[in-house]
Tab-separated table of C-alpha atoms in Angstrom:
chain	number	residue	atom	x	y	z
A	216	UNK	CA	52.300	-59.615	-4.682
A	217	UNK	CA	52.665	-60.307	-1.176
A	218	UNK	CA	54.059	-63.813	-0.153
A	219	UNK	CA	50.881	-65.293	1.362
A	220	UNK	CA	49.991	-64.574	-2.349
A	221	UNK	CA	52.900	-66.210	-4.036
A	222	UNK	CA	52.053	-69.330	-1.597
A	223	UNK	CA	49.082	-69.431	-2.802
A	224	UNK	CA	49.954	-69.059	-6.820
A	225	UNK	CA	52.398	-71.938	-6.012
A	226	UNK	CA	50.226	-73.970	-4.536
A	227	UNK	CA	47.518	-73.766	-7.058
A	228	UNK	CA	49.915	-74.245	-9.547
A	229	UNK	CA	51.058	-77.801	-8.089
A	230	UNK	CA	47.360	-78.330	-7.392
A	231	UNK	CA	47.559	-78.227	-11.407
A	232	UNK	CA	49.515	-81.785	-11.532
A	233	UNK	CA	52.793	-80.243	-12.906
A	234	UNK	CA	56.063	-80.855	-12.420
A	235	UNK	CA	59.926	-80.094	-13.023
A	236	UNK	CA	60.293	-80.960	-16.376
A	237	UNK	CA	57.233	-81.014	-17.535
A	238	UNK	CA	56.141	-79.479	-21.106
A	239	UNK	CA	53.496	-76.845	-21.263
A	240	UNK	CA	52.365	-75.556	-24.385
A	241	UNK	CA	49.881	-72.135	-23.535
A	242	UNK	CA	47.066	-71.282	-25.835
A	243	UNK	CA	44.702	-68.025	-25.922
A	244	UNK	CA	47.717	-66.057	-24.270
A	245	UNK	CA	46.644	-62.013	-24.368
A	246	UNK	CA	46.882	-58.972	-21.727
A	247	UNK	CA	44.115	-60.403	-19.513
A	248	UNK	CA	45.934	-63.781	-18.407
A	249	UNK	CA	47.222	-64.226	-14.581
A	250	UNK	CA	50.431	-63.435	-14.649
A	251	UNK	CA	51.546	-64.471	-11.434
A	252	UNK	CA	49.629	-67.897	-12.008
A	253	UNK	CA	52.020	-67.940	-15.473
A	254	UNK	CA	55.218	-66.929	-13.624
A	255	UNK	CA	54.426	-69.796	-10.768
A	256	UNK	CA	54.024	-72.407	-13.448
A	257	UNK	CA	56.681	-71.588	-15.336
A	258	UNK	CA	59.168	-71.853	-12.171
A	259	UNK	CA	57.194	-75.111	-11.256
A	260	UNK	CA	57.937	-76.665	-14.422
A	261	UNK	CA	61.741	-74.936	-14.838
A	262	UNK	CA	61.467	-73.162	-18.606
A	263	UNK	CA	58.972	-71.224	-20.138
A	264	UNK	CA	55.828	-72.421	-21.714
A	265	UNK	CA	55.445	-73.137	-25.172
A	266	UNK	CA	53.551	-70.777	-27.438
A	267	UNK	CA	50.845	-71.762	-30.248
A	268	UNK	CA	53.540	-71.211	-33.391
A	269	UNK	CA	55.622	-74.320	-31.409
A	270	UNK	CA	54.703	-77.482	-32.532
A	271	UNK	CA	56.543	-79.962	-30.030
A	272	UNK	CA	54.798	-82.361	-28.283
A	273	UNK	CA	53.730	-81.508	-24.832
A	274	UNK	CA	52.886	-82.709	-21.453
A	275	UNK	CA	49.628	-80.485	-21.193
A	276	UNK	CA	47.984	-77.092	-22.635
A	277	UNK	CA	47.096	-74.451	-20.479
A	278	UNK	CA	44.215	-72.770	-22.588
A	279	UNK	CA	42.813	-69.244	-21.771
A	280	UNK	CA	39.379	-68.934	-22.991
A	281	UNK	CA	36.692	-66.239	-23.359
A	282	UNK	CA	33.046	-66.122	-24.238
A	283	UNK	CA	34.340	-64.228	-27.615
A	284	UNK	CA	37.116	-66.643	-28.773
A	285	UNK	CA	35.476	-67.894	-31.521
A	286	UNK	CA	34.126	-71.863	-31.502
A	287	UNK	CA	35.373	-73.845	-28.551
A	288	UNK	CA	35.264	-77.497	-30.250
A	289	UNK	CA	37.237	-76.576	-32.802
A	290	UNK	CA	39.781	-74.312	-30.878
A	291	UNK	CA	39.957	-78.189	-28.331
A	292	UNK	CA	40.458	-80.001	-31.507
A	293	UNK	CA	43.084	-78.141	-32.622
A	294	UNK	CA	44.607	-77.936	-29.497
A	295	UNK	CA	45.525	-81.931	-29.229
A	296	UNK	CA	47.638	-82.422	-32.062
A	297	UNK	CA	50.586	-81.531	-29.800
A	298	UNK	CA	49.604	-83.029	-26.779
A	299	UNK	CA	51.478	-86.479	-25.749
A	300	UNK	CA	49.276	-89.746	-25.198
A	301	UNK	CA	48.059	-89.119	-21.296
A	302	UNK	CA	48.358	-85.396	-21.318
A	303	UNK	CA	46.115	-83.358	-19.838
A	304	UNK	CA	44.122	-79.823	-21.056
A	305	UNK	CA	43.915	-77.267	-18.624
A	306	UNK	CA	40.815	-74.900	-19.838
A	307	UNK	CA	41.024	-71.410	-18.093
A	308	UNK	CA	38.091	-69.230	-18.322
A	309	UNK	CA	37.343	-66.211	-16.489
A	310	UNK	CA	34.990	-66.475	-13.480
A	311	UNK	CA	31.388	-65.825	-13.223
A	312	UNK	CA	30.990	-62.081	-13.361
A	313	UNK	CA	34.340	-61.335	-15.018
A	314	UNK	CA	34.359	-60.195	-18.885
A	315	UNK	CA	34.683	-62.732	-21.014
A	316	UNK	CA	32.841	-65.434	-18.702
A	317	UNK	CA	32.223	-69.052	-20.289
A	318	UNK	CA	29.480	-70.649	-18.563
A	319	UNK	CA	30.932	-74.178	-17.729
A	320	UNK	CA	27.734	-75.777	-19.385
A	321	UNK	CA	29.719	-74.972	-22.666
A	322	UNK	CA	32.262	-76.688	-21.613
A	323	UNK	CA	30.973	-79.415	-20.470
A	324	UNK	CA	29.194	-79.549	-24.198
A	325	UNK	CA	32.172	-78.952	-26.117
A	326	UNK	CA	34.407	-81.828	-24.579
A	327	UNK	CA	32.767	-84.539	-25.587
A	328	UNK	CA	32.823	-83.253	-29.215
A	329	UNK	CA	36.255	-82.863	-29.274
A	330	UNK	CA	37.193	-85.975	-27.797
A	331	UNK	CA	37.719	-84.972	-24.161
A	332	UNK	CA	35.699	-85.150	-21.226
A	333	UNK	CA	35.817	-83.459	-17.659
A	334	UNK	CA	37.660	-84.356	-14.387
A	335	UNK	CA	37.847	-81.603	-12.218
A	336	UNK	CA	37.204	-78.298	-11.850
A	337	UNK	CA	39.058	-75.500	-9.413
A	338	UNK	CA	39.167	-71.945	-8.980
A	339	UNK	CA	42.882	-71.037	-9.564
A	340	UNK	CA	42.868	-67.228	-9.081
A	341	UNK	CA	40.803	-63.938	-8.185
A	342	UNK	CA	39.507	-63.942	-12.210
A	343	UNK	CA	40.052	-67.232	-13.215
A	344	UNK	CA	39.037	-70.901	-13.240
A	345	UNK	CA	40.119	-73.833	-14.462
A	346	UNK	CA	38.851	-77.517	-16.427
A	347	UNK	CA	40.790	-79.937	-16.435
A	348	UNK	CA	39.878	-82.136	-19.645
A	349	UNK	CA	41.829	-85.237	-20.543
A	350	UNK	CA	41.278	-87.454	-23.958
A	351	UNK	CA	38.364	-90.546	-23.829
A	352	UNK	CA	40.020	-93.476	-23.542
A	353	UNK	CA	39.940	-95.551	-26.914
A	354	UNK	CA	37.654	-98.884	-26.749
């Protein structure tokens, strides 16, 4: 990777809202992921990311997801029971085009189900995107 490159990974990585210290727990990890976009959050944050057997409470989940991953409200649902009051899920899907695309109107339709809606939206690398999805507030 050339260091424009690496400016850029870091860069989209703080665009993320992370910090030093920060807890990460990544879901849907497997052989397609951005692994310069891992490595970059990883040295944002300071320590590796947590995987799905940890069951700590974290800051945020960074959740790769692809059209064939099985049911998307339930794989949300599941994914809060470790994350801390004001955390924040990152959904990363590949791009339109890309194998394994999620059209964001799914997303958009699965939030709400689970208890989340969307903020934001950004394009984080070459093959991936990014939802950011934070818990309703209670009434």
């Amino acid at each position: 990777m050339s260091e424009a490159d690496a400016g850029t990974v870091a860069k989209v990585a703080g665009i993320l809202g992370f910090k030093d210290g920060d807890l990460i727990q990544e879901l849907g990890y497997d052989d397609d992921v951005d692994f310069d976009l891992r490595d970059s959050l990883e040295d944002l944050i300071g320590s590796q990311m947590f995987d799905e057997d940890d069951h700590d409470v974290v800051d945020a989940i960074i959740f790769w997801w692809r059209k064939d991953d099985g049911d998307l409200v339930d794989a949300l649902v599941d994914s809060l029971t470790t994350l801390d009051e004001g955390g924040v899920v990152w959904i990363l899907t590949p791009k339109s085009g890309r194998e394994g695309y999620v059209p964001p109107a799914e997303i958009l339709e699965a939030a709400p189900t689970a208890g989340l809606h969307v903020t934001t939206t950004a394009g984080v690398s070459k093959d991936w995107a990014a939802s950011r999805l934070v818990p309703r507030k209670r009434q």
